[in-house]
Amino acid sequence: MKQLLSRTAFLLALLLLPFASAHASSGYTQTRYPIVLVHGLFGFGQVLGVDYFYRVPAALKEDGAQVFVAEVSATGSNEARGEQLLQQVQRILAITGAQKVNLIGHSQGAPTARYVAGVRPDLVASVTTVGGVNKGSVVADIVRGVAPPGSVSEAVAAAVTGAFVKVLAFFSGTSDLPQQPIDALNSLTTTGSLAFSAKFPGGVPTSACGEGAYQANGVRYYSWTGAATTTNVLDPLTVPMGALGLAFGSTPSDGLVSVCSAHLGQVIRDDYKMNHVNEINQSFGLVSLFEVSPVSLYRQQANRLKNAGL
């Protein structure tokens, strides 16, 4: 009996071997150019071993992608963060020998990536934004309204935010990066975002809620976003996301960014059952059980870029 079971297991292993080998060498995510993931406001590369893009880098690397995770200031203007990202892109190109990169930015990572594409389009093959603040956020507008420039409330908000960010930067190993909470706030308001887009219009829709140009200055533009706020009762952030989503009224949003504001270039989809943190597979993968995995979306985008020769 043992001999029969042993032979059966051996035969089964032989049958499955081609499938395992095909998966390991499928190259599904093997893009021509390296992928650089760019975090948003209060973001980080890793904190205590936990990815901001939770389990995304490993999933992309599994089938062939070269993946780098940017480390830019957790708070700062789009331009300041963009300059930090540009320096990292140049280092990545020097290390890999590649001519360009594919940038994927979440939240404020969207305008951060767009800045690099705007000032150095020769170094960027594509920009993909996920829940991107491309036309501002109502939440930022409200915060700016209750904490106007020069007010005591602004000073208090800046101090509290600054203290939080210092702790975050310490545990992420990026304590040497400058932090400018008020600059970040100004960049994320509707007024700030529209001023930024006037300087860097690549992929930005000219209509209120349409698609933008699929290509500008040789750079391809893509976007997707969620349109839900409360998605998983086990996620400790789902209630705060639901509360923030109330600021948008009947306007569809992911809790921090409206669906229309997230549009850029080719809109892949704008109605995923995901909130702003689900879009990066947080908290710790506690996302909706009734929607595609966020990790799968990043893998699909890598494959889309690969098929486009990027």
Coordinates of C-alpha atoms in Angstrom, one line a residue:
M1 CA 0.0 0.0 0.0
K2 CA 2.8 2.4 0.9
Q3 CA 4.5 1.6 -2.4
L4 CA 1.3 2.4 -4.3
L5 CA 0.9 5.7 -2.5
S6 CA 4.5 6.6 -3.2
R7 CA 4.2 5.8 -6.9
T8 CA 0.9 7.8 -7.1
A9 CA 2.5 10.8 -5.4
F10 CA 5.5 10.6 -7.8
L11 CA 3.2 10.5 -10.8
L12 CA 1.2 13.4 -9.5
A13 CA 4.3 15.4 -9.0
L14 CA 5.4 14.7 -12.6
L15 CA 2.0 15.7 -13.9
L16 CA 2.1 19.0 -12.0
L17 CA 5.7 19.9 -12.7
P18 CA 5.0 21.5 -16.1
F19 CA 2.3 23.7 -14.6
A20 CA 4.6 24.8 -11.7
S21 CA 7.5 25.5 -14.1
A22 CA 5.2 27.4 -16.4
H23 CA 4.0 29.6 -13.6
A24 CA 7.4 30.2 -12.3
S25 CA 8.7 31.4 -15.7
S26 CA 5.5 32.8 -17.1
G27 CA 6.8 36.4 -17.2
Y28 CA 3.2 37.6 -16.6
T29 CA 4.4 40.7 -14.8
Q30 CA 7.8 41.1 -16.6
T31 CA 7.6 44.6 -18.0
R32 CA 10.2 46.0 -20.3
Y33 CA 11.0 48.8 -17.8
P34 CA 11.3 48.6 -14.0
I35 CA 8.2 49.4 -12.0
V36 CA 8.4 52.0 -9.2
L37 CA 5.7 52.2 -6.6
V38 CA 5.1 55.6 -5.1
H39 CA 3.3 56.0 -1.8
G40 CA 0.9 58.8 -0.9
L41 CA 0.4 61.2 2.1
F42 CA 1.7 59.7 5.4
G43 CA 3.1 56.9 3.3
F44 CA 6.2 54.8 3.7
G45 CA 8.2 52.1 2.0
Q46 CA 8.1 49.7 4.9
V47 CA 7.3 50.1 8.6
L48 CA 8.4 47.3 10.9
G49 CA 8.5 44.9 7.9
V50 CA 5.1 45.8 6.6
D51 CA 4.8 47.2 3.1
Y52 CA 2.7 50.3 2.4
F53 CA 1.7 48.5 -0.8
Y54 CA 0.9 45.4 1.2
R55 CA 2.3 42.2 -0.5
V56 CA 2.3 44.0 -3.8
P57 CA 6.0 44.2 -4.5
A58 CA 6.5 40.5 -3.9
A59 CA 3.5 39.6 -6.1
L60 CA 4.9 41.6 -9.0
K61 CA 8.4 40.2 -8.6
E62 CA 7.1 36.6 -8.5
D63 CA 6.4 36.6 -12.3
G64 CA 9.3 38.6 -13.5
A65 CA 8.9 42.3 -12.7
Q66 CA 11.8 44.5 -11.5
V67 CA 10.2 46.4 -8.7
F68 CA 11.4 49.4 -6.6
V69 CA 9.5 51.1 -3.8
A70 CA 10.1 54.9 -3.7
E71 CA 10.9 56.6 -0.4
V72 CA 9.7 60.2 -0.5
S73 CA 8.6 62.5 2.3
A74 CA 5.4 61.4 4.0
T75 CA 4.3 65.1 3.9
G76 CA 5.3 67.7 1.4
S77 CA 4.3 69.5 -1.8
N78 CA 3.8 67.5 -5.0
E79 CA 6.9 69.3 -6.4
A80 CA 9.2 68.6 -3.4
R81 CA 8.2 64.9 -3.4
G82 CA 8.5 64.8 -7.1
E83 CA 12.1 66.0 -7.0
Q84 CA 12.9 63.3 -4.4
L85 CA 11.3 60.7 -6.7
L86 CA 13.2 62.0 -9.7
Q87 CA 16.5 61.5 -7.9
Q88 CA 15.5 58.0 -7.1
V89 CA 14.4 57.2 -10.6
Q90 CA 17.8 58.4 -11.9
R91 CA 19.5 56.0 -9.4
I92 CA 17.3 53.1 -10.4
L93 CA 18.1 53.7 -14.1
A94 CA 21.8 53.8 -13.3
I95 CA 21.5 50.5 -11.3
T96 CA 19.4 48.6 -13.8
G97 CA 20.7 50.0 -17.0
A98 CA 17.1 50.6 -18.1
Q99 CA 16.2 53.7 -20.1
K100 CA 12.8 54.4 -18.5
V101 CA 10.6 53.4 -15.6
N102 CA 6.9 52.7 -15.1
L103 CA 5.6 54.8 -12.2
I104 CA 2.6 53.6 -10.2
G105 CA 1.4 56.2 -7.6
H106 CA -1.3 55.9 -5.0
S107 CA -3.1 59.0 -3.5
Q108 CA -0.6 61.9 -3.5
G109 CA 1.8 59.4 -5.1
A110 CA -0.2 60.2 -8.3
P111 CA 0.8 63.9 -8.7
T112 CA 4.3 63.0 -7.4
A113 CA 4.7 60.6 -10.3
R114 CA 3.1 63.1 -12.7
Y115 CA 5.7 65.7 -11.7
V116 CA 8.6 63.4 -12.8
A117 CA 6.7 62.6 -16.1
G118 CA 6.2 66.3 -16.6
V119 CA 9.8 67.4 -16.0
R120 CA 11.6 64.4 -17.4
P121 CA 9.3 62.5 -19.8
D122 CA 12.3 60.9 -21.4
L123 CA 12.8 58.8 -18.2
V124 CA 9.2 57.7 -17.9
A125 CA 7.4 55.0 -19.9
S126 CA 4.1 55.2 -18.1
V127 CA 2.3 56.7 -15.1
T128 CA -0.5 54.7 -13.4
T129 CA -2.5 56.4 -10.6
V130 CA -4.5 54.5 -8.1
G131 CA -7.0 56.6 -6.1
G132 CA -4.9 59.5 -7.3
V133 CA -5.5 63.0 -6.1
N134 CA -5.5 64.4 -9.6
K135 CA -8.1 67.1 -9.2
G136 CA -8.0 67.7 -5.4
S137 CA -9.9 66.2 -2.4
V138 CA -12.9 67.6 -0.7
V139 CA -11.4 66.3 2.6
A140 CA -8.4 68.6 2.1
D141 CA -10.7 71.5 1.2
I142 CA -12.6 71.0 4.5
V143 CA -9.4 70.8 6.6
R144 CA -8.1 73.9 4.9
G145 CA -11.4 75.6 5.7
V146 CA -11.2 74.9 9.4
A147 CA -7.5 75.6 9.6
P148 CA -7.0 78.7 7.4
P149 CA -3.5 80.1 6.7
G150 CA -1.9 81.8 9.7
S151 CA -4.6 80.6 12.2
V152 CA -4.0 78.9 15.5
S153 CA -5.8 75.8 14.3
E154 CA -3.4 75.5 11.4
A155 CA -0.4 75.7 13.8
V156 CA -1.9 73.1 16.1
A157 CA -2.7 70.8 13.1
A158 CA 0.8 71.2 11.8
A159 CA 2.4 70.4 15.1
V160 CA 0.3 67.3 15.7
T161 CA 0.8 66.1 12.2
G162 CA 4.5 66.8 12.4
A163 CA 4.9 64.7 15.6
F164 CA 3.1 61.8 14.0
V165 CA 5.1 61.9 10.9
K166 CA 8.4 62.0 12.9
V167 CA 7.4 58.7 14.6
L168 CA 6.4 57.2 11.2
A169 CA 9.6 58.3 9.6
F170 CA 11.7 56.8 12.5
F171 CA 10.1 53.4 12.1
S172 CA 10.3 53.5 8.3
G173 CA 14.0 54.5 8.4
T174 CA 13.3 57.8 6.5
S175 CA 13.9 60.2 9.3
D176 CA 16.3 62.2 7.2
L177 CA 13.6 63.3 4.8
P178 CA 12.0 66.8 5.2
Q179 CA 8.4 66.9 6.3
Q180 CA 6.1 69.8 5.4
P181 CA 2.5 69.0 6.4
I182 CA 1.0 72.4 5.4
D183 CA 2.6 72.2 1.9
A184 CA 1.1 68.7 1.5
L185 CA -2.4 70.1 2.5
N186 CA -2.1 73.0 0.1
S187 CA -1.2 70.6 -2.7
L188 CA -4.1 68.3 -2.1
T189 CA -6.8 71.0 -2.1
T190 CA -8.9 71.5 -5.2
T191 CA -7.2 74.8 -5.8
G192 CA -3.7 73.4 -5.3
S193 CA -4.4 70.4 -7.5
L194 CA -5.8 72.5 -10.4
A195 CA -2.8 74.8 -10.2
F196 CA -0.5 71.8 -10.3
S197 CA -2.4 70.3 -13.3
A198 CA -2.1 73.6 -15.2
K199 CA 1.7 73.1 -15.0
F200 CA 1.6 69.3 -15.6
P201 CA -1.4 68.5 -17.7
G202 CA -0.3 65.1 -19.0
G203 CA -3.3 62.7 -18.9
V204 CA -5.5 65.0 -16.9
P205 CA -9.1 65.0 -18.3
T206 CA -10.4 68.2 -19.7
S207 CA -14.0 67.3 -18.9
A208 CA -15.4 67.1 -15.4
C209 CA -15.4 63.3 -15.2
G210 CA -14.0 61.9 -18.5
E211 CA -10.8 60.3 -19.5
G212 CA -7.6 62.1 -20.3
A213 CA -5.2 61.8 -23.1
Y214 CA -3.8 58.2 -23.2
Q215 CA -0.4 59.5 -24.1
A216 CA 1.5 62.8 -23.8
N217 CA 5.1 63.5 -24.5
G218 CA 5.7 59.8 -25.1
V219 CA 4.3 58.8 -21.6
R220 CA 1.3 56.5 -21.3
Y221 CA -1.2 57.4 -18.6
Y222 CA -3.6 55.0 -16.8
S223 CA -5.8 55.1 -13.7
W224 CA -8.1 53.1 -11.5
T225 CA -9.9 53.7 -8.2
G226 CA -12.3 52.4 -5.7
A227 CA -15.8 53.8 -5.2
A228 CA -16.7 52.4 -1.7
T229 CA -15.9 53.5 1.8
T230 CA -16.9 50.7 4.3
T231 CA -15.8 47.3 2.8
N232 CA -14.8 44.9 5.6
V233 CA -16.1 45.0 9.2
L234 CA -12.9 43.4 10.4
D235 CA -10.7 46.3 9.1
P236 CA -10.2 48.9 11.8
L237 CA -9.9 51.6 9.2
T238 CA -13.3 50.9 7.5
V239 CA -15.3 53.0 10.0
P240 CA -12.9 56.1 9.6
M241 CA -13.1 55.7 5.8
G242 CA -16.9 55.6 6.0
A243 CA -16.9 58.7 8.1
L244 CA -14.6 60.6 5.8
G245 CA -16.7 59.5 2.8
L246 CA -19.6 61.5 4.2
A247 CA -17.8 64.6 3.2
F248 CA -18.5 63.8 -0.4
G249 CA -22.3 63.5 0.0
S250 CA -23.8 61.6 -2.9
T251 CA -20.6 61.9 -5.0
P252 CA -18.9 58.5 -5.4
S253 CA -15.6 58.3 -3.7
D254 CA -13.1 56.0 -2.0
G255 CA -13.4 57.9 1.3
L256 CA -10.7 60.4 0.5
V257 CA -10.8 61.0 -3.3
S258 CA -13.8 61.3 -5.5
V259 CA -14.1 59.0 -8.4
C260 CA -13.8 61.8 -10.9
S261 CA -10.8 63.3 -9.3
A262 CA -9.0 60.0 -9.6
H263 CA -9.4 59.9 -13.4
L264 CA -6.2 60.1 -15.4
G265 CA -5.5 59.0 -18.9
Q266 CA -7.0 55.6 -19.7
V267 CA -9.5 54.8 -16.9
I268 CA -9.3 51.1 -16.4
R269 CA -12.2 51.1 -13.9
D270 CA -13.6 53.5 -11.3
D271 CA -16.1 51.4 -9.4
Y272 CA -14.1 48.8 -7.5
K273 CA -15.6 47.9 -4.1
M274 CA -12.5 49.4 -2.4
N275 CA -11.8 52.4 -0.2
H276 CA -8.6 54.5 -0.2
V277 CA -6.6 52.1 2.0
N278 CA -8.0 48.9 0.3
E279 CA -6.4 50.2 -2.9
I280 CA -3.0 49.3 -1.5
N281 CA -4.3 46.1 0.1
Q282 CA -4.6 47.5 3.6
S283 CA -5.3 47.0 6.3
F284 CA -3.2 43.9 6.1
G285 CA -5.3 42.5 3.3
L286 CA -8.6 43.0 5.1
V287 CA -10.4 44.1 2.0
S288 CA -13.8 43.3 0.5
L289 CA -14.5 39.5 0.1
F290 CA -16.8 40.4 -2.9
E291 CA -14.2 42.2 -5.1
V292 CA -11.1 41.2 -6.9
S293 CA -7.9 41.3 -4.8
P294 CA -6.1 44.6 -5.0
V295 CA -2.9 42.6 -5.5
S296 CA -4.4 41.1 -8.6
L297 CA -5.0 44.6 -10.0
Y298 CA -1.4 45.5 -9.7
R299 CA -0.4 42.3 -11.4
Q300 CA -2.9 42.9 -14.2
Q301 CA -1.6 46.4 -14.7
A302 CA 2.0 45.1 -14.9
N303 CA 0.8 42.6 -17.6
R304 CA -1.1 45.5 -19.4
L305 CA 2.2 47.4 -19.4
K306 CA 4.1 44.4 -20.7
N307 CA 1.6 43.9 -23.5
A308 CA 2.0 47.6 -24.5
G309 CA 5.7 47.1 -24.8
L310 CA 6.4 49.1 -21.6

